[in-house]
């Protein structure tokens, strides 16, 4: 025991910049642009999947992508200024895909023969569902109910949840890399090589450029390489699936994008409201709330901050609800959540600066308005992003598992809870997703479509299943005699804003707003 030199540590020690320290301005702008490039993968993939199903054309698709980026920039800025104040990027969420597909399949919408007309009416229906269902997060956040519920969270209960926030996204990792191995695998090897093996090489002004900017460097080289393959005709006679994943000119984004387009509220027309659509969408809102909670706790650790107190967590969830409301008003085609890949980037670059994320929000807004320039970056083949996800999602998962250091992992109770929640958190959603892929509807398939959409969405989320299992077992199995084993003595001081004097440094609102909104 005397040789142990790595006791449990509340904060990581080997990061360069924490939440309230900032790199030099030139470095800050490059890091911010790197965050923008990274979040393009999800921002392009979700509209590319949903808009054709809605009846939209390439012009509609690029307009939805621009709107999603624009609103993501606004939501990121609001969250960094007034929400949790953590360096998190807010972007589109895959949690909303299942209820949106349920809305798309509504018989009243499918009867519309004109594709563009069907796209407009479907978008309005999605907007109405998002606007109403956003009230769930707004109420849970600003009423402090989510903060009160977080009293049931312990390091043991949250470690699998945060771990599954990363591990649950495995289908967007190597399976997507395998869609174009000649691009994806070189990208994966290059990212690992530059960020880990060459990170100490500093050719310019003693700046660790390989560690600080691996995304920019690797994306630039592999994107150019994929363009050479496309121009050389390497994919001329390949299957359509290969061309869509490998070619740099198949997305038709640049040709369809306008030079200048300013997204505005209700640009698709007046939203329509349907009770069934709203109930199904509320499941996705609940899932995004749970996934964001795990992502916030991971981001706080990677930004060298204390775990967000209950009050700050509720405040962030409230502002995220407002973000979903903005998604509905502008018509982004999906709801929003914390971008897990950008949380992982904090650890990869060892920079947790809040200012970097705030400036990246400016890039999102700027390039969403200048359509041609934004579409140029959005044409990066998705396997390039998938290779990055293999590293970044894994990093977030490991941050979640690091919370186990505050628990007693020699306890069979703790081993049982951790193992079962991790296994079911991966296994149950895999069953639901495979069922959805093979039969085009989830395992829950009753005559009530809203009920199907609700349960299929809930149990398709790894983090949600993990939270249900871990938190339920952790608060029902031998609770009283297991407080120390669960890590509660370490966690309890971070529950309240005044519980740790560092909280004021990390989470106080700007512009002296705490005078008007004092922490409770």
Coordinates of C-alpha atoms in Angstrom, one line a residue:
X1 CA 0.0 0.0 0.0
X2 CA 2.9 2.3 0.7
X3 CA 3.9 2.2 -3.0
X4 CA 0.5 3.6 -4.2
X5 CA 1.2 7.1 -5.7
X6 CA -2.2 7.7 -7.5
X7 CA -4.8 8.4 -4.8
X8 CA -8.3 9.6 -5.9
X9 CA -8.1 13.1 -7.3
X10 CA -11.0 15.5 -7.5
X11 CA -9.5 17.4 -10.5
X12 CA -7.3 16.2 -13.3
X13 CA -3.8 17.6 -13.1
X14 CA -2.3 17.3 -16.6
X15 CA -4.5 19.7 -18.5
X16 CA -3.1 23.0 -19.9
X17 CA -6.0 25.4 -19.6
X18 CA -9.0 25.1 -17.3
X19 CA -12.5 26.6 -17.6
X20 CA -11.5 30.2 -16.7
X21 CA -8.0 30.3 -18.2
X22 CA -7.5 31.2 -21.8
X23 CA -4.8 30.3 -24.5
X24 CA -3.3 33.2 -26.5
X25 CA -5.8 34.8 -29.0
X26 CA -4.4 33.2 -32.1
X27 CA -4.4 29.8 -30.5
X28 CA -7.9 30.4 -29.2
X29 CA -9.3 31.2 -32.6
X30 CA -7.8 28.0 -34.1
X31 CA -9.1 25.9 -31.3
X32 CA -12.5 27.5 -31.7
X33 CA -12.5 26.7 -35.5
X34 CA -11.5 23.1 -34.6
X35 CA -14.6 22.8 -32.4
X36 CA -16.7 24.1 -35.3
X37 CA -15.2 21.6 -37.8
X38 CA -15.8 18.7 -35.3
X39 CA -19.5 19.4 -34.7
X40 CA -20.2 19.5 -38.5
X41 CA -20.4 15.7 -38.7
X42 CA -23.6 15.4 -36.7
X43 CA -25.0 18.7 -38.0
X44 CA -24.8 17.3 -41.6
X45 CA -25.6 13.7 -41.0
X46 CA -29.0 14.2 -39.2
X47 CA -30.5 16.5 -41.9
X48 CA -29.0 14.2 -44.6
X49 CA -30.9 11.3 -43.0
X50 CA -34.2 13.0 -42.3
X51 CA -34.8 15.6 -45.0
X52 CA -35.1 13.1 -47.9
X53 CA -37.6 11.0 -45.8
X54 CA -39.6 14.2 -45.3
X55 CA -39.7 14.8 -49.1
X56 CA -37.1 17.6 -49.2
X57 CA -34.6 18.1 -52.0
X58 CA -30.9 19.1 -51.8
X59 CA -31.8 22.8 -51.4
X60 CA -34.1 22.0 -48.5
X61 CA -31.3 19.9 -46.9
X62 CA -28.7 22.6 -47.0
X63 CA -31.2 25.1 -45.6
X64 CA -31.9 22.8 -42.7
X65 CA -28.2 22.3 -42.1
X66 CA -27.6 26.0 -42.1
X67 CA -30.5 26.5 -39.7
X68 CA -29.3 23.8 -37.4
X69 CA -25.8 25.3 -37.3
X70 CA -27.2 28.8 -36.7
X71 CA -29.3 27.8 -33.8
X72 CA -26.5 25.6 -32.4
X73 CA -24.3 28.6 -32.3
X74 CA -27.0 30.6 -30.4
X75 CA -27.6 27.7 -27.9
X76 CA -23.9 27.2 -27.3
X77 CA -23.4 30.9 -26.5
X78 CA -26.4 30.9 -24.2
X79 CA -25.3 27.8 -22.4
X80 CA -21.7 29.1 -22.0
X81 CA -22.9 32.5 -20.7
X82 CA -26.0 31.8 -18.7
X83 CA -26.4 28.0 -18.4
X84 CA -23.9 25.7 -16.7
X85 CA -21.1 28.0 -18.0
X86 CA -19.1 24.8 -18.9
X87 CA -17.2 24.7 -22.2
X88 CA -19.8 22.5 -24.0
X89 CA -21.0 22.8 -27.5
X90 CA -24.8 22.4 -28.0
X91 CA -25.7 20.6 -31.3
X92 CA -28.2 18.4 -33.0
X93 CA -29.2 15.1 -31.3
X94 CA -29.8 11.6 -32.7
X95 CA -32.1 11.0 -29.7
X96 CA -34.9 12.8 -31.7
X97 CA -34.6 10.6 -34.8
X98 CA -37.1 8.0 -33.7
X99 CA -40.0 10.3 -32.8
X100 CA -39.2 12.4 -36.0
X101 CA -39.5 9.2 -38.1
X102 CA -42.8 8.5 -36.4
X103 CA -44.0 12.0 -37.3
X104 CA -42.8 11.6 -40.9
X105 CA -44.8 8.3 -41.2
X106 CA -48.0 10.0 -40.0
X107 CA -50.7 9.0 -42.5
X108 CA -52.1 12.5 -42.8
X109 CA -48.6 13.7 -44.0
X110 CA -47.9 10.7 -46.2
X111 CA -51.1 11.4 -48.2
X112 CA -49.6 14.7 -49.5
X113 CA -48.5 13.8 -53.0
X114 CA -46.2 16.8 -53.7
X115 CA -42.8 16.0 -52.1
X116 CA -41.9 19.6 -51.3
X117 CA -45.3 20.3 -49.9
X118 CA -45.0 17.2 -47.7
X119 CA -41.6 18.4 -46.5
X120 CA -43.0 21.8 -45.4
X121 CA -46.0 20.2 -43.6
X122 CA -43.8 17.6 -41.9
X123 CA -41.3 20.3 -40.8
X124 CA -44.2 22.3 -39.3
X125 CA -45.4 19.2 -37.4
X126 CA -41.9 18.6 -36.1
X127 CA -41.6 22.3 -35.0
X128 CA -44.9 22.1 -33.1
X129 CA -43.8 18.9 -31.3
X130 CA -40.5 20.5 -30.3
X131 CA -42.0 23.8 -29.1
X132 CA -44.5 22.1 -26.8
X133 CA -42.1 19.3 -25.6
X134 CA -39.4 21.8 -24.8
X135 CA -41.5 22.8 -21.8
X136 CA -40.5 19.5 -20.1
X137 CA -36.8 20.6 -19.8
X138 CA -37.8 24.2 -19.0
X139 CA -40.0 23.1 -16.1
X140 CA -37.6 20.5 -14.8
X141 CA -34.7 23.0 -15.0
X142 CA -36.1 26.2 -13.7
X143 CA -38.3 24.6 -11.0
X144 CA -35.1 22.9 -9.6
X145 CA -36.8 19.5 -9.9
X146 CA -34.0 18.0 -11.8
X147 CA -31.5 19.3 -9.2
X148 CA -33.6 17.7 -6.5
X149 CA -33.7 14.4 -8.3
X150 CA -29.9 14.6 -8.7
X151 CA -29.7 14.0 -4.9
X152 CA -30.1 10.4 -5.8
X153 CA -26.9 10.4 -8.0
X154 CA -23.7 9.1 -6.5
X155 CA -20.3 8.5 -8.2
X156 CA -21.2 4.8 -8.4
X157 CA -24.6 5.6 -10.1
X158 CA -23.3 8.2 -12.5
X159 CA -20.1 6.5 -13.6
X160 CA -21.9 4.0 -15.9
X161 CA -24.2 6.8 -17.1
X162 CA -21.3 9.0 -18.2
X163 CA -19.5 6.0 -19.5
X164 CA -22.5 5.1 -21.7
X165 CA -22.8 8.6 -23.0
X166 CA -19.6 7.7 -24.9
X167 CA -19.9 3.9 -25.3
X168 CA -23.5 4.1 -26.4
X169 CA -22.5 5.9 -29.6
X170 CA -20.3 3.0 -30.8
X171 CA -22.3 2.7 -34.0
X172 CA -21.1 6.1 -35.2
X173 CA -17.5 5.0 -34.6
X174 CA -15.8 2.1 -36.4
X175 CA -19.0 0.8 -38.2
X176 CA -19.0 4.2 -40.0
X177 CA -15.3 4.1 -40.5
X178 CA -15.8 0.7 -42.2
X179 CA -18.0 2.3 -44.8
X180 CA -14.9 3.8 -46.4
X181 CA -11.8 2.1 -44.9
X182 CA -9.3 3.8 -47.3
X183 CA -10.2 7.1 -45.7
X184 CA -11.4 6.2 -42.2
X185 CA -8.5 4.0 -41.1
X186 CA -5.7 6.4 -42.2
X187 CA -7.6 9.1 -40.3
X188 CA -7.8 7.1 -37.2
X189 CA -4.1 6.2 -37.2
X190 CA -3.1 9.7 -38.0
X191 CA -5.2 11.2 -35.1
X192 CA -3.7 8.7 -32.6
X193 CA -0.2 9.2 -33.9
X194 CA -0.2 13.0 -33.9
X195 CA -2.1 13.5 -30.6
X196 CA -0.3 10.8 -28.6
X197 CA 3.0 9.7 -30.1
X198 CA 4.1 13.1 -31.5
X199 CA 2.4 15.4 -29.0
X200 CA 5.7 16.5 -27.4
X201 CA 7.2 17.7 -30.8
X202 CA 7.0 21.5 -30.9
X203 CA 8.3 22.9 -34.2
X204 CA 6.8 26.4 -33.9
X205 CA 7.2 28.7 -30.9
X206 CA 7.2 26.0 -28.4
X207 CA 3.4 25.3 -29.1
X208 CA 2.4 21.6 -29.0
X209 CA 0.6 21.9 -32.4
X210 CA 0.2 18.1 -32.9
X211 CA -1.5 17.8 -29.5
X212 CA -3.4 21.1 -29.7
X213 CA -4.8 20.9 -33.2
X214 CA -5.0 17.2 -34.2
X215 CA -8.5 17.6 -35.7
X216 CA -7.5 20.5 -38.0
X217 CA -4.3 18.9 -39.2
X218 CA -5.7 15.4 -39.7
X219 CA -9.0 16.5 -41.3
X220 CA -7.0 18.8 -43.7
X221 CA -4.7 16.0 -44.9
X222 CA -7.3 13.2 -45.1
X223 CA -9.9 15.5 -46.7
X224 CA -7.3 16.4 -49.4
X225 CA -6.4 12.8 -49.8
X226 CA -10.1 11.8 -50.3
X227 CA -10.5 14.6 -52.8
X228 CA -7.5 13.2 -54.8
X229 CA -9.1 9.8 -54.8
X230 CA -12.4 11.3 -56.0
X231 CA -10.8 13.3 -58.8
X232 CA -8.7 10.4 -59.9
X233 CA -11.8 8.3 -60.5
X234 CA -11.2 5.8 -57.7
X235 CA -14.9 5.5 -57.0
X236 CA -16.3 5.8 -60.5
X237 CA -17.7 2.3 -60.8
X238 CA -18.2 1.5 -57.1
X239 CA -21.6 0.9 -55.4
X240 CA -23.7 3.9 -54.5
X241 CA -23.2 3.4 -50.8
X242 CA -19.4 3.6 -51.2
X243 CA -19.7 6.7 -53.3
X244 CA -21.9 8.4 -50.7
X245 CA -19.4 7.7 -48.0
X246 CA -16.1 8.2 -49.8
X247 CA -16.6 10.9 -52.5
X248 CA -16.2 14.6 -51.7
X249 CA -18.7 15.6 -54.4
X250 CA -21.8 13.4 -53.7
X251 CA -23.5 15.5 -51.1
X252 CA -24.4 18.3 -53.5
X253 CA -24.1 20.8 -50.6
X254 CA -22.0 23.4 -52.3
X255 CA -24.0 23.7 -55.5
X256 CA -27.3 23.8 -53.5
X257 CA -26.2 26.3 -50.9
X258 CA -27.0 30.0 -51.4
X259 CA -24.2 32.6 -51.0
X260 CA -26.1 34.3 -48.2
X261 CA -29.0 33.1 -46.1
X262 CA -30.1 34.4 -42.7
X263 CA -32.2 31.8 -40.9
X264 CA -35.2 33.3 -39.0
X265 CA -38.1 32.0 -36.8
X266 CA -41.1 30.4 -38.5
X267 CA -39.3 30.4 -41.9
X268 CA -41.2 27.2 -42.8
X269 CA -44.5 28.7 -41.9
X270 CA -46.7 28.4 -38.8
X271 CA -46.0 25.2 -36.7
X272 CA -48.8 22.6 -36.4
X273 CA -49.6 20.9 -33.1
X274 CA -50.6 17.3 -32.5
X275 CA -50.8 15.6 -29.0
X276 CA -49.4 12.3 -30.2
X277 CA -46.4 13.9 -31.9
X278 CA -45.7 15.9 -28.7
X279 CA -45.8 12.9 -26.4
X280 CA -43.4 10.9 -28.6
X281 CA -41.1 14.0 -28.8
X282 CA -41.1 14.3 -25.0
X283 CA -39.3 11.0 -24.8
X284 CA -36.4 12.4 -26.9
X285 CA -36.4 15.5 -24.7
X286 CA -36.1 13.3 -21.6
X287 CA -33.3 11.3 -23.2
X288 CA -31.4 14.5 -24.2
X289 CA -31.7 15.7 -20.6
X290 CA -30.2 12.5 -19.2
X291 CA -27.4 12.4 -21.9
X292 CA -26.6 16.1 -21.3
X293 CA -26.4 15.6 -17.6
X294 CA -23.7 12.9 -18.1
X295 CA -21.9 15.1 -20.6
X296 CA -22.0 18.1 -18.3
X297 CA -20.3 16.1 -15.5
X298 CA -17.7 14.8 -18.0
X299 CA -17.0 18.3 -19.3
X300 CA -16.6 19.6 -15.7
X301 CA -13.9 17.1 -15.1
X302 CA -12.1 17.8 -18.4
X303 CA -12.3 21.5 -17.8
X304 CA -10.7 21.1 -14.3
X305 CA -13.9 22.4 -12.6
X306 CA -15.9 20.9 -9.7
X307 CA -18.9 18.8 -10.6
X308 CA -21.8 21.2 -11.3
X309 CA -23.9 21.7 -8.2
X310 CA -27.6 20.8 -8.4
X311 CA -28.5 24.5 -8.9
X312 CA -26.1 24.9 -11.8
X313 CA -27.2 21.6 -13.3
X314 CA -30.9 22.7 -13.2
X315 CA -30.0 26.1 -14.6
X316 CA -28.2 24.4 -17.6
X317 CA -31.1 22.1 -18.2
X318 CA -33.5 25.1 -18.2
X319 CA -31.5 26.9 -20.8
X320 CA -31.2 23.7 -22.8
X321 CA -35.0 23.6 -22.8
X322 CA -35.0 27.1 -24.2
X323 CA -32.6 25.9 -26.8
X324 CA -35.1 23.2 -27.9
X325 CA -37.8 25.9 -28.0
X326 CA -35.5 27.8 -30.4
X327 CA -35.0 24.6 -32.5
X328 CA -38.8 24.4 -32.8
X329 CA -39.2 28.1 -33.7
X330 CA -36.4 28.2 -36.3
X331 CA -37.1 24.7 -37.7
X332 CA -33.8 22.8 -37.3
X333 CA -35.5 19.5 -38.0
X334 CA -34.3 18.0 -34.7
X335 CA -33.7 18.9 -31.1
X336 CA -30.5 19.7 -29.4
X337 CA -28.2 18.3 -26.7
X338 CA -24.6 18.5 -25.6
X339 CA -22.2 17.5 -28.3
X340 CA -20.3 14.5 -26.9
X341 CA -17.5 14.6 -29.4
X342 CA -16.7 18.2 -28.5
X343 CA -16.6 17.2 -24.8
X344 CA -14.0 14.6 -25.8
X345 CA -12.0 17.2 -27.6
X346 CA -11.4 19.0 -24.3
X347 CA -9.4 16.0 -23.1
X348 CA -7.7 15.4 -26.4
X349 CA -6.4 18.9 -26.7
X350 CA -6.1 19.4 -22.9
X351 CA -7.8 22.8 -23.3
X352 CA -11.0 23.3 -21.2
X353 CA -11.3 27.1 -21.8
X354 CA -14.8 28.5 -21.9
X355 CA -13.7 31.3 -24.3
X356 CA -12.8 28.8 -26.9
X357 CA -16.3 27.4 -27.0
X358 CA -17.8 30.9 -27.0
X359 CA -15.8 31.8 -30.1
X360 CA -16.7 28.5 -31.8
X361 CA -20.3 29.5 -31.4
X362 CA -19.5 32.6 -33.4
X363 CA -18.0 30.4 -36.2
X364 CA -21.2 28.4 -36.3
X365 CA -23.4 31.5 -36.7
X366 CA -21.0 33.1 -39.2
X367 CA -20.6 30.1 -41.6
X368 CA -24.3 29.2 -41.4
X369 CA -25.1 32.7 -42.8
X370 CA -22.5 32.5 -45.5
X371 CA -23.9 29.3 -47.1
X372 CA -21.2 28.5 -49.7
X373 CA -18.3 28.6 -47.3
X374 CA -20.2 26.6 -44.7
X375 CA -21.2 24.0 -47.3
X376 CA -17.6 23.6 -48.3
X377 CA -16.6 22.4 -44.8
X378 CA -19.8 20.4 -44.5
X379 CA -18.8 18.3 -47.6
X380 CA -16.1 16.5 -45.6
X381 CA -16.9 12.7 -45.9
X382 CA -18.5 11.3 -42.8
X383 CA -15.9 8.4 -42.2
X384 CA -13.4 11.2 -41.4
X385 CA -15.6 12.3 -38.5
X386 CA -16.3 8.7 -37.5
X387 CA -12.6 8.1 -37.1
X388 CA -12.5 11.0 -34.7
X389 CA -15.5 9.7 -32.8
X390 CA -13.6 6.5 -32.1
X391 CA -11.1 8.5 -30.1
X392 CA -13.4 11.2 -28.6
X393 CA -16.3 9.0 -27.6
X394 CA -13.9 6.6 -26.0
X395 CA -12.3 9.4 -24.1
X396 CA -15.6 10.6 -22.7
X397 CA -16.5 7.0 -21.6
X398 CA -13.2 6.7 -19.8
X399 CA -13.8 10.0 -17.9
X400 CA -17.1 8.5 -16.7
X401 CA -15.4 5.4 -15.5
X402 CA -12.8 7.6 -13.7
X403 CA -15.6 8.4 -11.2
X404 CA -15.3 4.9 -9.9
X405 CA -12.1 5.9 -8.1
X406 CA -14.2 7.5 -5.4
X407 CA -16.1 4.2 -4.8
X408 CA -15.2 0.9 -3.3
X409 CA -14.7 -1.4 -6.2
X410 CA -13.8 -4.3 -3.9
X411 CA -17.5 -4.4 -3.0
X412 CA -19.6 -7.1 -4.7
X413 CA -22.6 -4.7 -4.5
X414 CA -20.8 -2.1 -6.5
X415 CA -19.4 -4.5 -9.0
X416 CA -22.9 -5.9 -9.6
X417 CA -24.5 -2.5 -10.2
X418 CA -21.6 -1.3 -12.4
X419 CA -21.5 -4.4 -14.5
X420 CA -25.2 -4.8 -15.0
X421 CA -25.9 -1.1 -15.8
X422 CA -23.0 -1.1 -18.3
X423 CA -24.0 -4.3 -20.0
X424 CA -27.8 -3.5 -20.2
X425 CA -27.0 0.0 -21.3
X426 CA -25.3 -1.4 -24.4
X427 CA -27.3 -4.5 -24.9
X428 CA -30.9 -3.2 -24.6
X429 CA -30.5 -0.3 -27.1
X430 CA -28.7 -2.7 -29.5
X431 CA -31.8 -4.9 -29.4
X432 CA -34.1 -2.0 -30.1
X433 CA -31.9 -0.5 -32.9
X434 CA -31.5 -3.9 -34.6
X435 CA -35.2 -4.5 -34.4
X436 CA -35.8 -1.0 -35.9
X437 CA -33.4 -1.7 -38.8
X438 CA -34.8 -5.0 -39.7
X439 CA -38.6 -4.3 -39.4
X440 CA -38.7 -0.4 -39.7
X441 CA -40.5 -0.2 -36.4
X442 CA -39.4 -0.8 -32.8
X443 CA -40.1 -3.7 -30.6
X444 CA -42.9 -1.7 -29.0
X445 CA -45.4 -1.8 -31.8
X446 CA -49.0 -1.2 -30.6
X447 CA -51.9 0.7 -32.3
X448 CA -50.9 3.8 -30.4
X449 CA -48.1 5.4 -32.4
X450 CA -47.2 8.0 -29.8
X451 CA -46.8 5.2 -27.2
X452 CA -44.5 3.3 -29.6
X453 CA -42.4 6.4 -30.3
X454 CA -42.1 7.2 -26.6
X455 CA -40.9 3.8 -25.4
X456 CA -38.8 3.0 -28.4
X457 CA -37.0 6.3 -28.0
X458 CA -36.4 5.8 -24.2
X459 CA -34.9 2.3 -24.6
X460 CA -32.8 3.1 -27.6
X461 CA -30.7 5.4 -25.5
X462 CA -27.7 3.8 -23.7
X463 CA -27.3 6.5 -21.1
X464 CA -31.0 6.4 -20.3
X465 CA -31.1 2.7 -19.8
X466 CA -27.9 2.9 -17.7
X467 CA -29.4 5.6 -15.5
X468 CA -32.6 3.7 -14.9
X469 CA -30.6 0.6 -13.9
X470 CA -27.7 2.2 -12.0
X471 CA -29.6 4.8 -10.1
X472 CA -32.5 2.5 -9.2
X473 CA -30.2 -0.3 -7.9
X474 CA -27.9 2.2 -6.2
X475 CA -30.7 3.7 -4.2
X476 CA -32.4 0.4 -3.3
X477 CA -29.7 -2.1 -2.5
X478 CA -28.2 -1.8 1.0
X479 CA -28.3 2.0 0.9
X480 CA -27.6 2.9 4.5
X481 CA -24.6 0.7 5.1
X482 CA -23.1 1.5 1.6
X483 CA -22.8 5.3 1.8
X484 CA -19.0 5.3 1.8
X485 CA -18.8 2.5 -0.7
X486 CA -21.0 4.5 -3.1
X487 CA -18.7 7.5 -2.8
X488 CA -21.3 9.8 -1.2
X489 CA -18.9 11.4 1.3
X490 CA -16.9 12.8 -1.7
X491 CA -20.0 13.8 -3.8
X492 CA -22.1 15.4 -1.1
X493 CA -20.1 18.6 -0.8
X494 CA -20.7 19.3 -4.5
X495 CA -24.5 19.2 -4.3
X496 CA -24.9 22.8 -3.2
X497 CA -23.5 26.0 -4.7
X498 CA -22.0 27.0 -1.3
X499 CA -20.7 23.5 -0.6
X500 CA -17.3 24.2 -2.2
X501 CA -15.7 27.7 -2.5
X502 CA -14.4 26.9 -6.0
X503 CA -18.0 26.8 -7.3
X504 CA -18.3 30.5 -7.3
X505 CA -15.1 30.8 -9.4
X506 CA -16.4 28.3 -12.0
X507 CA -20.2 28.8 -12.1
X508 CA -21.0 32.4 -11.2
X509 CA -23.1 34.2 -13.8
X510 CA -21.4 37.0 -15.8
X511 CA -22.4 40.7 -15.7
X512 CA -23.0 40.5 -11.9
X513 CA -26.3 38.7 -12.7
X514 CA -26.0 36.6 -9.5
X515 CA -27.4 39.7 -7.6
X516 CA -30.7 39.1 -9.4
X517 CA -30.5 35.3 -9.7
X518 CA -28.8 34.1 -6.4
X519 CA -27.9 30.4 -6.2
X520 CA -30.4 28.4 -4.2

